[in-house]
Coordinates of C-alpha atoms and ligand atoms in Angstrom, one line a residue:
M20 CA 0.0 0.0 0.0
K21 CA 2.8 2.4 1.0
K22 CA 4.7 1.5 -2.2
K23 CA 1.5 1.9 -4.2
I24 CA 0.8 5.4 -2.9
F25 CA 4.5 6.4 -3.3
K26 CA 4.5 5.1 -6.9
Y27 CA 1.3 6.9 -7.9
Y28 CA 2.3 10.1 -6.2
L29 CA 5.7 9.9 -7.9
L30 CA 4.2 9.2 -11.3
L31 CA 1.8 12.1 -11.0
I32 CA 4.6 14.5 -10.1
L33 CA 6.7 13.2 -12.9
I34 CA 3.9 13.8 -15.4
I35 CA 3.4 17.3 -14.1
L36 CA 7.2 18.0 -14.3
S37 CA 7.5 16.5 -17.8
V38 CA 4.6 18.5 -19.1
T39 CA 6.2 21.6 -17.5
V40 CA 9.6 20.9 -19.0
I41 CA 8.2 20.3 -22.4
F42 CA 6.1 23.4 -22.5
I43 CA 8.4 25.9 -20.8
P44 CA 10.9 26.1 -23.8
K45 CA 8.0 26.5 -26.2
V46 CA 6.4 29.3 -24.2
S47 CA 9.8 31.0 -23.7
R48 CA 10.6 30.8 -27.4
K49 CA 7.2 32.3 -28.2
F50 CA 7.8 35.2 -25.7
Y51 CA 11.3 35.8 -27.1
T52 CA 10.1 35.8 -30.7
Q53 CA 7.3 38.1 -29.8
E54 CA 9.7 40.5 -28.2
V55 CA 12.0 40.5 -31.2
E56 CA 9.1 41.0 -33.5
N57 CA 7.9 44.0 -31.6
K58 CA 11.4 45.4 -31.7
L59 CA 11.8 44.8 -35.4
E60 CA 8.4 46.3 -36.1
G61 CA 9.5 49.5 -34.3
I62 CA 12.8 49.6 -36.2
A63 CA 10.9 49.1 -39.5
F64 CA 8.6 52.0 -38.8
S65 CA 11.5 54.2 -37.8
I66 CA 13.3 53.3 -41.1
E67 CA 10.1 54.2 -42.9
Y68 CA 10.0 57.5 -41.2
Y69 CA 13.7 58.0 -42.0
L70 CA 13.1 57.1 -45.7
L71 CA 10.2 59.5 -46.0
N72 CA 12.4 62.3 -44.5
E73 CA 15.3 61.5 -46.9
A74 CA 12.8 61.5 -49.8
K75 CA 12.1 65.2 -49.1
N76 CA 15.7 66.0 -49.9
G77 CA 15.7 64.4 -53.3
E78 CA 16.7 61.1 -54.7
I79 CA 17.3 58.2 -52.2
D80 CA 20.3 55.9 -52.1
F81 CA 18.6 52.9 -50.7
D82 CA 21.8 50.8 -50.5
F83 CA 23.6 53.6 -48.6
I84 CA 20.8 54.1 -46.2
A85 CA 20.5 50.4 -45.6
K86 CA 24.2 50.0 -44.8
D87 CA 24.4 53.3 -42.8
Y88 CA 21.3 52.7 -40.7
A89 CA 22.3 49.1 -40.0
A90 CA 25.9 50.0 -39.1
K91 CA 24.8 52.7 -36.7
Y92 CA 22.2 50.5 -35.2
N93 CA 24.5 47.5 -34.7
Q94 CA 27.1 49.7 -33.2
N95 CA 24.7 50.7 -30.4
S96 CA 23.1 47.2 -30.0
T97 CA 23.7 45.5 -26.7
F98 CA 22.9 42.0 -28.1
Q99 CA 25.9 40.1 -29.2
G100 CA 25.6 38.5 -32.7
E101 CA 22.1 39.9 -33.1
S102 CA 23.1 42.1 -36.0
L103 CA 20.3 43.9 -37.8
R104 CA 20.1 43.6 -41.5
I105 CA 18.1 46.1 -43.6
T106 CA 16.9 45.4 -47.2
F107 CA 14.9 47.7 -49.4
I108 CA 12.9 46.0 -52.2
S109 CA 10.8 47.5 -54.9
Y110 CA 7.2 46.5 -55.3
D111 CA 8.2 44.2 -58.3
G112 CA 10.7 42.3 -56.0
K113 CA 13.9 43.9 -57.1
V114 CA 16.4 44.5 -54.3
L115 CA 17.3 48.2 -54.1
G116 CA 19.7 48.1 -51.4
D117 CA 21.0 45.8 -48.6
S118 CA 23.0 46.4 -45.5
D119 CA 24.9 43.0 -45.7
A120 CA 25.3 42.1 -49.4
N121 CA 25.7 43.5 -52.8
F122 CA 22.1 44.3 -53.8
N123 CA 22.9 44.0 -57.6
Q124 CA 23.7 40.3 -57.2
M125 CA 20.7 39.5 -55.0
E126 CA 17.8 37.6 -56.6
N127 CA 14.3 38.8 -56.9
H128 CA 12.5 38.8 -53.6
L129 CA 8.9 38.9 -54.8
S130 CA 8.2 35.3 -53.8
R131 CA 9.2 35.8 -50.2
K132 CA 6.4 35.5 -47.8
E133 CA 7.0 38.7 -45.8
I134 CA 7.2 40.6 -49.1
Q135 CA 3.9 39.1 -50.3
D136 CA 2.3 40.1 -47.0
A137 CA 3.8 43.7 -47.2
L138 CA 2.5 44.1 -50.7
K139 CA -1.0 43.4 -49.4
G140 CA -0.5 46.4 -47.1
N141 CA 0.2 44.4 -43.9
V142 CA 3.2 44.0 -41.7
G143 CA 4.8 40.9 -43.3
K144 CA 6.8 38.5 -41.2
D145 CA 8.5 35.2 -41.6
I146 CA 11.0 33.0 -39.8
R147 CA 13.5 31.1 -42.0
S148 CA 16.6 29.3 -41.1
S149 CA 19.8 30.4 -42.7
K150 CA 22.0 27.6 -43.9
T151 CA 25.1 29.8 -43.8
L152 CA 24.5 31.1 -40.3
K153 CA 22.9 27.9 -39.1
L154 CA 20.4 30.1 -37.3
D155 CA 16.7 31.0 -37.6
L156 CA 16.2 34.5 -38.9
L157 CA 13.2 36.7 -38.3
Y158 CA 12.2 38.9 -41.3
M159 CA 9.8 41.8 -41.0
A160 CA 8.6 43.9 -43.9
I161 CA 6.5 47.0 -44.2
P162 CA 5.4 48.8 -47.3
V163 CA 6.5 52.4 -47.7
E164 CA 3.6 53.3 -50.0
E165 CA 4.7 56.9 -50.8
L166 CA 8.0 55.5 -52.3
N167 CA 6.6 52.1 -53.7
V168 CA 9.3 50.4 -51.7
I169 CA 9.2 47.7 -49.0
A170 CA 11.5 48.1 -46.1
R171 CA 12.6 44.8 -44.7
V172 CA 14.5 44.3 -41.5
S173 CA 15.8 41.0 -40.1
V174 CA 17.8 39.7 -37.2
P175 CA 19.1 36.3 -36.4
L176 CA 17.3 34.8 -33.4
V177 CA 20.6 34.1 -31.7
Q178 CA 19.1 34.2 -28.2
I179 CA 16.8 31.3 -28.9
K180 CA 19.6 28.8 -28.8
K181 CA 21.0 30.4 -25.6
I182 CA 17.5 30.4 -24.1
N183 CA 16.9 26.9 -25.2
R184 CA 20.2 25.8 -23.6
L185 CA 19.4 27.7 -20.4
I186 CA 15.9 26.4 -20.2
W187 CA 17.1 22.8 -20.7
L188 CA 19.7 23.3 -18.0
Y189 CA 17.2 24.9 -15.6
S190 CA 14.6 22.2 -16.5
I191 CA 17.1 19.4 -15.7
L192 CA 18.1 21.1 -12.4
I193 CA 14.4 21.7 -11.5
F194 CA 13.6 18.2 -12.5
I195 CA 16.4 16.7 -10.3
M196 CA 15.5 18.9 -7.4
A197 CA 11.8 18.2 -7.8
L198 CA 12.6 14.6 -8.0
I199 CA 14.5 14.6 -4.7
I200 CA 11.8 16.7 -3.1
T201 CA 9.1 14.5 -4.6
V202 CA 10.8 11.3 -3.2
I203 CA 11.1 12.8 0.3
V204 CA 7.5 14.3 0.2
S205 CA 6.0 11.1 -1.3
L206 CA 7.7 8.9 1.3
R207 CA 6.5 11.2 4.1
I208 CA 2.9 11.4 2.7
A209 CA 2.8 7.7 2.2
G210 CA 4.1 7.3 5.7
L211 CA 1.5 9.7 7.1
V212 CA -1.3 7.8 5.3
I213 CA 0.0 4.3 6.0
R214 CA 0.9 4.6 9.7
P215 CA -2.7 5.2 10.8
L216 CA -3.8 2.6 8.3
N217 CA -1.4 0.1 9.8
D218 CA -2.7 1.0 13.2
I219 CA -6.2 0.3 12.1
I220 CA -5.2 -3.0 10.5
S221 CA -3.3 -4.2 13.6
V222 CA -6.2 -3.2 16.0
S223 CA -8.8 -4.8 13.7
K224 CA -6.6 -8.0 13.7
E225 CA -6.5 -8.1 17.5
I226 CA -10.3 -7.5 17.7
T227 CA -10.8 -10.4 15.2
N228 CA -8.7 -12.5 17.6
G229 CA -11.0 -11.7 20.4
N230 CA -9.3 -8.8 22.1
Y231 CA -12.4 -6.6 22.0
S232 CA -11.0 -3.9 24.3
R233 CA -8.4 -2.7 21.8
R234 CA -8.9 0.8 20.3
I235 CA -7.2 3.0 17.7
K236 CA -5.2 5.9 19.1
L237 CA -5.5 8.5 16.4
K238 CA -6.1 12.2 17.2
S239 CA -6.2 13.7 13.7
K240 CA -9.4 15.2 12.4
D241 CA -9.0 14.2 8.8
E242 CA -10.8 11.3 7.1
L243 CA -8.5 8.7 8.8
G244 CA -9.2 10.3 12.1
Q245 CA -12.9 10.0 11.5
L246 CA -12.5 6.5 10.3
A247 CA -10.7 5.7 13.6
V248 CA -13.5 7.4 15.7
H249 CA -16.1 5.3 13.9
F250 CA -14.0 2.2 14.1
N251 CA -13.6 2.7 17.9
K252 CA -17.4 3.3 18.3
M253 CA -18.0 0.1 16.3
A254 CA -15.5 -1.8 18.4
S255 CA -17.2 -0.5 21.7
K256 CA -20.6 -1.6 20.4
L257 CA -19.2 -5.0 19.3
E258 CA -17.5 -5.4 22.8
R259 CA -20.8 -4.5 24.5
T260 CA -22.9 -6.8 22.3
I261 CA -20.4 -9.7 22.7
S262 CA -20.3 -9.2 26.4
D263 CA -24.2 -9.2 26.5
L264 CA -24.3 -12.3 24.4
N265 CA -21.7 -14.0 26.6
T266 CA -23.7 -13.1 29.8
K267 CA -26.9 -14.3 28.1
K268 CA -25.1 -17.5 27.0
I269 CA -23.8 -18.2 30.5
E270 CA -27.2 -17.5 32.0
L271 CA -28.9 -19.8 29.5
E272 CA -26.2 -22.5 29.9
S273 CA -26.6 -22.4 33.7
I274 CA -30.4 -22.6 33.4
V275 CA -30.2 -25.5 31.0
E276 CA -27.6 -27.2 33.2
S277 CA -29.6 -26.8 36.3
I278 CA -32.8 -28.2 34.8
T279 CA -33.3 -31.6 36.3
N280 CA -35.1 -32.8 33.2
G281 CA -33.0 -34.0 30.2
I282 CA -32.8 -31.6 27.3
V283 CA -31.4 -32.4 23.9
A284 CA -31.6 -30.0 20.9
V285 CA -30.6 -30.8 17.3
D286 CA -30.2 -28.7 14.2
G287 CA -31.8 -29.3 10.8
N288 CA -29.2 -32.0 10.0
N289 CA -30.0 -33.9 13.2
K290 CA -26.7 -32.8 14.8
V291 CA -26.7 -32.2 18.5
I292 CA -26.5 -28.5 19.3
L293 CA -27.3 -28.6 23.0
I294 CA -27.4 -31.3 25.7
N295 CA -27.6 -30.8 29.4
P296 CA -26.1 -33.0 32.3
A297 CA -29.6 -34.4 33.1
A298 CA -29.8 -35.9 29.6
F299 CA -26.4 -37.5 30.1
T300 CA -27.8 -39.2 33.3
V301 CA -31.1 -40.2 31.7
F302 CA -29.4 -41.9 28.7
N303 CA -26.4 -43.2 30.7
L304 CA -24.1 -41.3 28.4
D305 CA -20.3 -41.2 29.0
A306 CA -19.5 -37.9 30.6
D307 CA -16.5 -37.5 28.3
A308 CA -18.4 -38.3 25.1
E309 CA -18.1 -35.7 22.3
I310 CA -21.8 -35.4 21.6
L311 CA -22.1 -31.8 20.4
G312 CA -22.0 -31.6 16.6
D313 CA -22.5 -35.4 16.3
D314 CA -25.7 -37.1 15.0
I315 CA -28.1 -37.6 17.9
E316 CA -28.8 -41.2 16.8
N317 CA -25.2 -42.1 17.5
H318 CA -25.8 -41.5 21.2
I319 CA -29.5 -41.8 21.9
K320 CA -30.2 -45.3 20.6
N321 CA -33.9 -45.3 21.4
S322 CA -35.8 -45.5 18.1
Q323 CA -39.0 -44.3 19.7
I324 CA -37.5 -41.0 20.9
N325 CA -35.6 -40.5 17.7
S326 CA -38.7 -41.0 15.5
L327 CA -40.8 -38.8 17.8
L328 CA -38.3 -36.0 17.3
K329 CA -38.2 -36.5 13.6
D330 CA -42.0 -36.5 13.4
A331 CA -42.2 -33.3 15.5
I332 CA -39.8 -31.6 13.1
Q333 CA -41.5 -32.9 10.0
K334 CA -45.0 -32.1 11.2
N335 CA -43.8 -28.9 12.7
K336 CA -45.8 -29.5 15.9
P337 CA -45.0 -30.6 19.5
L338 CA -45.4 -34.3 20.2
E339 CA -45.4 -36.3 23.4
A340 CA -44.9 -39.9 24.3
E341 CA -44.2 -42.2 27.3
V342 CA -41.1 -44.3 26.6
A343 CA -39.9 -47.2 28.7
I344 CA -36.2 -47.6 29.0
D345 CA -34.3 -50.0 31.4
G346 CA -37.3 -50.3 33.7
R347 CA -37.8 -46.5 33.8
V348 CA -40.7 -44.6 32.5
L349 CA -39.7 -41.4 30.5
L350 CA -42.1 -38.7 29.5
V351 CA -40.7 -37.3 26.2
N352 CA -41.8 -34.0 24.7
A353 CA -40.4 -33.3 21.2
S354 CA -40.9 -29.8 19.6
P355 CA -39.6 -28.2 16.5
I356 CA -37.3 -25.2 16.9
R357 CA -38.7 -22.2 15.1
P358 CA -36.0 -19.6 14.9
K359 CA -37.3 -16.0 15.4
D360 CA -37.3 -13.7 12.4
S361 CA -36.3 -16.6 10.1
D362 CA -37.7 -17.6 6.8
I363 CA -37.1 -21.2 7.6
D364 CA -40.1 -22.9 9.1
N365 CA -38.1 -25.0 11.5
S366 CA -34.4 -25.7 11.6
G367 CA -34.3 -28.4 14.1
G368 CA -35.9 -29.8 17.2
I369 CA -35.7 -30.2 20.9
V370 CA -36.6 -33.0 23.3
F371 CA -37.4 -32.7 27.0
I372 CA -37.1 -35.9 28.9
Q373 CA -38.8 -36.3 32.3
D374 CA -38.2 -39.4 34.4
I375 CA -41.7 -40.2 35.6
T376 CA -40.9 -43.6 37.0
K377 CA -41.5 -42.4 40.6
V378 CA -44.7 -40.7 39.6
R379 CA -46.0 -43.8 37.8
K380 CA -44.9 -46.0 40.8
L381 CA -46.8 -43.7 43.2
E382 CA -49.8 -43.8 41.0
Q383 CA -49.6 -47.5 41.0
I384 CA -49.2 -47.6 44.8
R385 CA -52.2 -45.4 45.2
T386 CA -54.3 -47.5 42.8
E387 CA -53.2 -50.6 44.7
F388 CA -54.0 -48.8 48.0
V389 CA -57.5 -47.8 46.9
S390 CA -58.2 -51.4 45.8
N391 CA -56.7 -52.8 49.0
V392 CA -58.7 -50.4 51.2
T393 CA -61.9 -51.3 49.3
H394 CA -61.1 -54.9 49.8
E395 CA -60.3 -54.5 53.5
L396 CA -63.5 -52.5 54.1
K397 CA -65.6 -55.0 52.0
T398 CA -64.7 -58.0 54.2
P399 CA -66.1 -56.7 57.6
I400 CA -69.0 -54.9 55.9
T401 CA -70.0 -58.1 54.1
S402 CA -69.7 -60.0 57.3
I403 CA -71.8 -57.5 59.2
R404 CA -74.5 -57.4 56.5
G405 CA -74.5 -61.2 56.4
F406 CA -75.1 -61.5 60.2
I407 CA -77.7 -58.8 60.2
E408 CA -79.5 -60.6 57.4
T409 CA -79.4 -63.9 59.4
L410 CA -80.7 -62.1 62.5
K411 CA -83.5 -60.6 60.5
N412 CA -84.4 -63.9 59.0
G413 CA -85.1 -65.4 62.5
A414 CA -81.9 -65.8 64.3
M415 CA -82.9 -62.8 66.4
N416 CA -85.5 -65.0 68.1
N417 CA -82.8 -67.3 69.4
P418 CA -81.2 -65.2 72.2
V419 CA -78.0 -67.3 72.4
V420 CA -77.4 -67.2 68.6
A421 CA -78.4 -63.6 68.5
E422 CA -75.9 -62.6 71.2
R423 CA -73.1 -64.5 69.4
F424 CA -74.0 -62.8 66.1
L425 CA -74.2 -59.4 67.7
E426 CA -70.7 -60.0 69.3
I427 CA -69.3 -60.9 65.9
I428 CA -71.0 -57.8 64.4
D429 CA -69.4 -55.7 67.2
I430 CA -66.0 -57.2 66.5
E431 CA -66.3 -56.5 62.7
A432 CA -67.5 -53.0 63.4
E433 CA -64.5 -52.5 65.7
R434 CA -62.3 -53.8 62.9
L435 CA -63.8 -51.3 60.6
H436 CA -63.3 -48.6 63.1
E437 CA -59.7 -49.6 63.5
L438 CA -59.1 -49.7 59.8
I439 CA -60.6 -46.3 59.1
N440 CA -58.6 -44.9 62.0
D441 CA -55.4 -46.3 60.7
I442 CA -56.2 -45.1 57.1
L443 CA -56.9 -41.6 58.4
L444 CA -53.8 -41.6 60.6
L445 CA -51.6 -42.8 57.7
S446 CA -52.9 -40.2 55.3
E447 CA -52.4 -37.5 58.0
I448 CA -48.8 -38.5 58.5
E449 CA -48.2 -38.9 54.8
T450 CA -49.3 -35.3 54.0
K451 CA -47.0 -33.9 56.7
L452 CA -43.5 -32.7 56.0
K453 CA -42.7 -32.0 59.7
D454 CA -44.5 -33.0 62.8
T455 CA -46.3 -30.5 65.0
N456 CA -47.0 -30.1 68.8
L457 CA -43.5 -31.1 69.8
E458 CA -42.8 -31.4 73.5
I459 CA -40.1 -32.7 75.7
F460 CA -41.0 -35.9 77.6
D461 CA -39.3 -38.8 79.3
L462 CA -39.2 -41.9 77.2
K463 CA -39.4 -44.4 80.1
S464 CA -42.6 -42.8 81.5
M465 CA -44.1 -42.6 78.1
V466 CA -43.5 -46.4 77.6
D467 CA -45.1 -47.0 81.0
D468 CA -48.2 -45.2 79.7
V469 CA -48.3 -47.3 76.6
F470 CA -47.9 -50.5 78.7
K471 CA -50.9 -49.4 80.8
V472 CA -53.0 -49.4 77.7
M473 CA -51.6 -52.7 76.4
Q474 CA -51.5 -54.5 79.8
N475 CA -54.9 -56.2 79.5
I476 CA -54.3 -57.6 76.0
A477 CA -50.8 -58.8 77.1
K478 CA -52.3 -60.5 80.2
E479 CA -54.9 -62.2 78.1
K480 CA -52.1 -63.8 76.1
K481 CA -49.9 -64.4 79.1
I482 CA -47.2 -62.1 77.7
S483 CA -45.0 -60.1 80.0
L484 CA -44.1 -56.5 79.1
N485 CA -40.7 -55.1 80.2
N486 CA -39.8 -51.5 80.2
N487 CA -36.0 -51.4 80.0
V488 CA -35.8 -47.8 78.9
R489 CA -32.8 -46.1 80.6
D490 CA -33.5 -43.3 83.0
E491 CA -33.7 -39.8 81.8
V492 CA -33.9 -40.4 78.1
L493 CA -35.6 -37.2 77.1
M494 CA -37.1 -36.7 73.7
K495 CA -38.5 -33.7 72.0
A496 CA -41.3 -34.9 69.7
N497 CA -45.0 -35.2 69.3
I498 CA -45.7 -37.5 72.3
N499 CA -48.9 -39.0 70.8
R500 CA -47.1 -39.9 67.6
M501 CA -44.3 -41.6 69.6
K502 CA -46.9 -43.4 71.7
Q503 CA -48.5 -44.6 68.4
L504 CA -45.2 -45.9 67.1
I505 CA -44.3 -47.8 70.3
M506 CA -47.9 -49.0 70.7
N507 CA -48.0 -50.5 67.1
L508 CA -44.6 -52.3 67.7
V509 CA -45.6 -53.6 71.1
D510 CA -49.0 -54.6 69.8
N511 CA -47.3 -56.6 67.0
G512 CA -44.9 -58.1 69.6
I513 CA -48.0 -59.3 71.6
K514 CA -50.0 -60.4 68.5
Y515 CA -47.2 -62.4 66.9
N516 CA -45.9 -63.9 70.2
V517 CA -46.2 -67.3 71.9
Q518 CA -47.8 -68.0 75.3
N519 CA -45.6 -66.9 78.2
G520 CA -43.5 -64.9 75.8
S521 CA -42.4 -61.4 76.5
V522 CA -42.1 -58.0 74.8
S523 CA -39.2 -55.8 76.0
V524 CA -38.8 -52.1 75.2
D525 CA -35.3 -50.6 75.5
G526 CA -34.4 -46.9 75.0
Y527 CA -31.2 -44.9 75.1
R528 CA -29.3 -42.1 73.5
E529 CA -26.6 -42.7 71.0
D530 CA -24.8 -40.2 68.7
G531 CA -27.4 -37.5 69.1
K532 CA -30.2 -40.0 68.4
V533 CA -32.8 -41.7 70.5
V534 CA -32.6 -45.5 70.0
I535 CA -35.8 -47.4 70.8
S536 CA -35.8 -51.2 70.6
V537 CA -39.0 -53.3 70.8
K538 CA -38.0 -57.0 71.1
D539 CA -40.4 -60.0 71.4
T540 CA -39.9 -63.7 71.8
G541 CA -42.6 -64.4 69.2
I542 CA -42.9 -66.3 65.9
G543 CA -40.4 -64.3 64.0
I544 CA -40.6 -63.1 60.4
P545 CA -39.2 -65.2 57.5
S546 CA -36.4 -63.2 55.9
A547 CA -38.1 -63.2 52.5
H548 CA -41.0 -61.2 53.9
I549 CA -38.9 -58.7 55.8
P550 CA -38.4 -56.2 52.9
R551 CA -42.1 -55.9 52.3
I552 CA -43.6 -55.8 55.9
F553 CA -43.7 -52.0 55.9
E554 CA -45.9 -51.9 52.8
R555 CA -49.5 -51.1 53.4
F556 CA -51.7 -54.1 54.0
Y557 CA -48.8 -56.5 53.7
R558 CA -49.2 -59.4 55.9
V559 CA -46.9 -62.5 56.3
D560 CA -49.8 -64.6 57.4
K561 CA -53.1 -63.0 56.3
G562 CA -55.3 -65.3 58.3
R563 CA -53.4 -64.9 61.5
S564 CA -53.2 -61.1 61.1
R565 CA -56.9 -60.8 60.5
G566 CA -57.7 -63.2 63.3
M567 CA -55.7 -61.0 65.6
G568 CA -57.6 -57.9 64.4
G569 CA -54.7 -56.5 62.5
T570 CA -55.3 -54.0 59.8
G571 CA -52.1 -54.5 57.9
L572 CA -51.3 -50.8 58.3
G573 CA -49.5 -50.9 61.7
L574 CA -45.9 -51.1 60.4
S575 CA -46.7 -48.8 57.5
I576 CA -47.7 -46.1 60.1
V577 CA -44.5 -46.8 62.1
K578 CA -42.4 -46.3 59.0
H579 CA -44.1 -43.1 58.1
I580 CA -43.7 -41.7 61.7
V581 CA -39.9 -42.6 61.5
N582 CA -39.7 -40.9 58.1
L583 CA -41.4 -37.8 59.5
Y584 CA -38.6 -37.5 62.0
N585 CA -35.9 -38.4 59.5
G586 CA -35.1 -41.5 61.4
E587 CA -34.4 -45.1 60.5
I588 CA -35.9 -48.4 61.3
K589 CA -34.3 -51.9 61.2
V590 CA -35.6 -55.4 61.8
N591 CA -33.8 -58.3 63.2
S592 CA -35.9 -61.5 63.2
V593 CA -35.3 -65.2 63.6
V594 CA -38.3 -67.5 62.8
G595 CA -39.4 -69.3 66.0
E596 CA -37.2 -67.1 68.2
G597 CA -38.5 -63.6 68.0
T598 CA -38.2 -60.2 66.3
E599 CA -36.5 -56.9 67.3
F600 CA -37.5 -53.6 65.7
I601 CA -34.8 -50.9 66.3
V602 CA -35.8 -47.3 65.7
K603 CA -33.3 -44.5 65.6
I604 CA -34.6 -40.9 65.7
P605 CA -32.3 -37.9 65.5
C606 CA -33.7 -35.9 68.3
Q607 CA -32.9 -33.2 70.9
P608 CA -32.4 -32.6 73.7
Ligands
ADP727 P1 -50.9 -56.2 61.0 O1 -52.0 -55.3 61.3 O2 -51.2 -57.3 60.1 O3 -50.1 -56.5 62.2 P2 -48.5 -54.7 60.4 O4 -48.3 -53.7 59.4 O5 -48.4 -54.2 61.8 O6 -49.9 -55.3 60.1 O7 -47.6 -55.8 60.2 C1 -47.4 -56.4 58.9 C2 -47.1 -57.8 59.0 O8 -45.8 -58.1 59.5 C3 -47.9 -58.6 59.9 O9 -49.1 -59.0 59.3 C4 -47.1 -59.7 60.4 O10 -47.2 -60.8 59.5 C5 -45.7 -59.2 60.3 N1 -45.2 -58.8 61.7 C6 -45.2 -57.5 62.2 N2 -44.7 -57.5 63.4 C7 -44.3 -58.7 63.7 C8 -43.7 -59.4 64.8 N3 -43.3 -58.7 65.9 N4 -43.4 -60.7 64.8 C9 -43.8 -61.4 63.7 N5 -44.4 -60.9 62.6 C10 -44.6 -59.6 62.6

């Protein structure tokens, strides 16, 4: 660029110089000739005047006058070699006298251009070169009408050669000087233009490489200065826009990453353009896998999901499906991506994957619960209705039978009551996140209270109850809830015990937790059943449980109370020897 500017500038200057050097000699010659012409014209007229004066005195000796006048003139002339020649010619071309030659031997001058012009009454002039003098001569002729004579004066244009030489000399000098100045000025101008341009180029390169804070330092007010100002404004705007975009990108990325549902987006060529960590988990993808930019089908191998996404893009509408993968239930929503302000209808698609396994399991549990509750309620109700029917049909008249039937109805009604109570209790605990009505109580005394309630049932079965809770084990909890927990466990200990057996409750503090153990010497629980005994309505021996008046909800209630206090429950059981339930509850004080 610098070279280019320098070259063009130099070329321009050279053209101007060349034109000047060519025209100056021409113009100078013209001026010089013009000056000589004016001088000669003056001389010609003064000769005419001289001739006319001489004519008054008689006959004129043209040759003498020519020689005399020229000699006098040349004597006084300051121009070297510029000797004046005077010739008198008659109207028929005959030479009448000449200052430089013998006029008798001179040829007829009628054909000469200046003579022809003079004969027409004008001031005739001509420039001819003289072979003998090797010079251009300027001829000027005027008619002296009163004498029918033409006075012609001529001078050699000796100065022209000199002038030409001088002009050439000066031109060459000027040319050389101009050339030197031109080179210096061109280099300087090129430098002045190029330096800021180089600055602009280097700054724009840095901005392209991501250094958006770079600016051009140019103070000039010319076009380059203005360019720098606008460039800097543009760079500031770009920096702001890029920073805004980065912030938005980071925000969007953190939102997408923190979403617990899987998200995968693809472009129009089915290449992944976005995938969040949740999607990696859902599809068991390798954390180091290079998924971005790759075909989605190379990583998500489920044909149902892939075709759902394709369909959504093709039909340009959101689609939803439930997909079962590895025992999990996924709710998949596929939508086309419609870029804003774009002519393209859709350029890709996005899938949202929600793991709804738990939801579906809960729904299943609820359905099972409802059918279980219905079933559990149906049994005593059917029994009650059956006995009432029998009573109505005549059994009422037999007091012994009637009393037995009424007792059975009472037992069944009590079972219904128990069942409904347990269901209500369970649903109350289930809906709670934290227990209320917390108070500090002594565990040992609380267990004593529970035993008082259970005493009669225990006695009936010849089971001894032992309160081994250590002294001063204080608990902060809802006392009724804790009573319910211990009561259910002790009740089971009695129910599933053998004659002369025992139920012992122990209680102590350990690692900031209250540990409660309820141990019986009963029938024990086969290990295969242990994982399921906390399920609602789960019974190891259905007949025995029902016969004992069990609702099948006791342990489920215990488990939910333990969960409400973020505690844990463990079962140790040996069939034929007994069972121990150990409850640990993180609890102050
Ligand atoms: P139920 O009302 O039938 O007792 P639970 O939920 O309290 O219901 O107990 C579920 C099942 O666990 C019982 O049916 C019983 O088979 C078994 N079970 C509970 N506690 C004991 C225990 N201490 N000894 C033996 N089996 C038990």
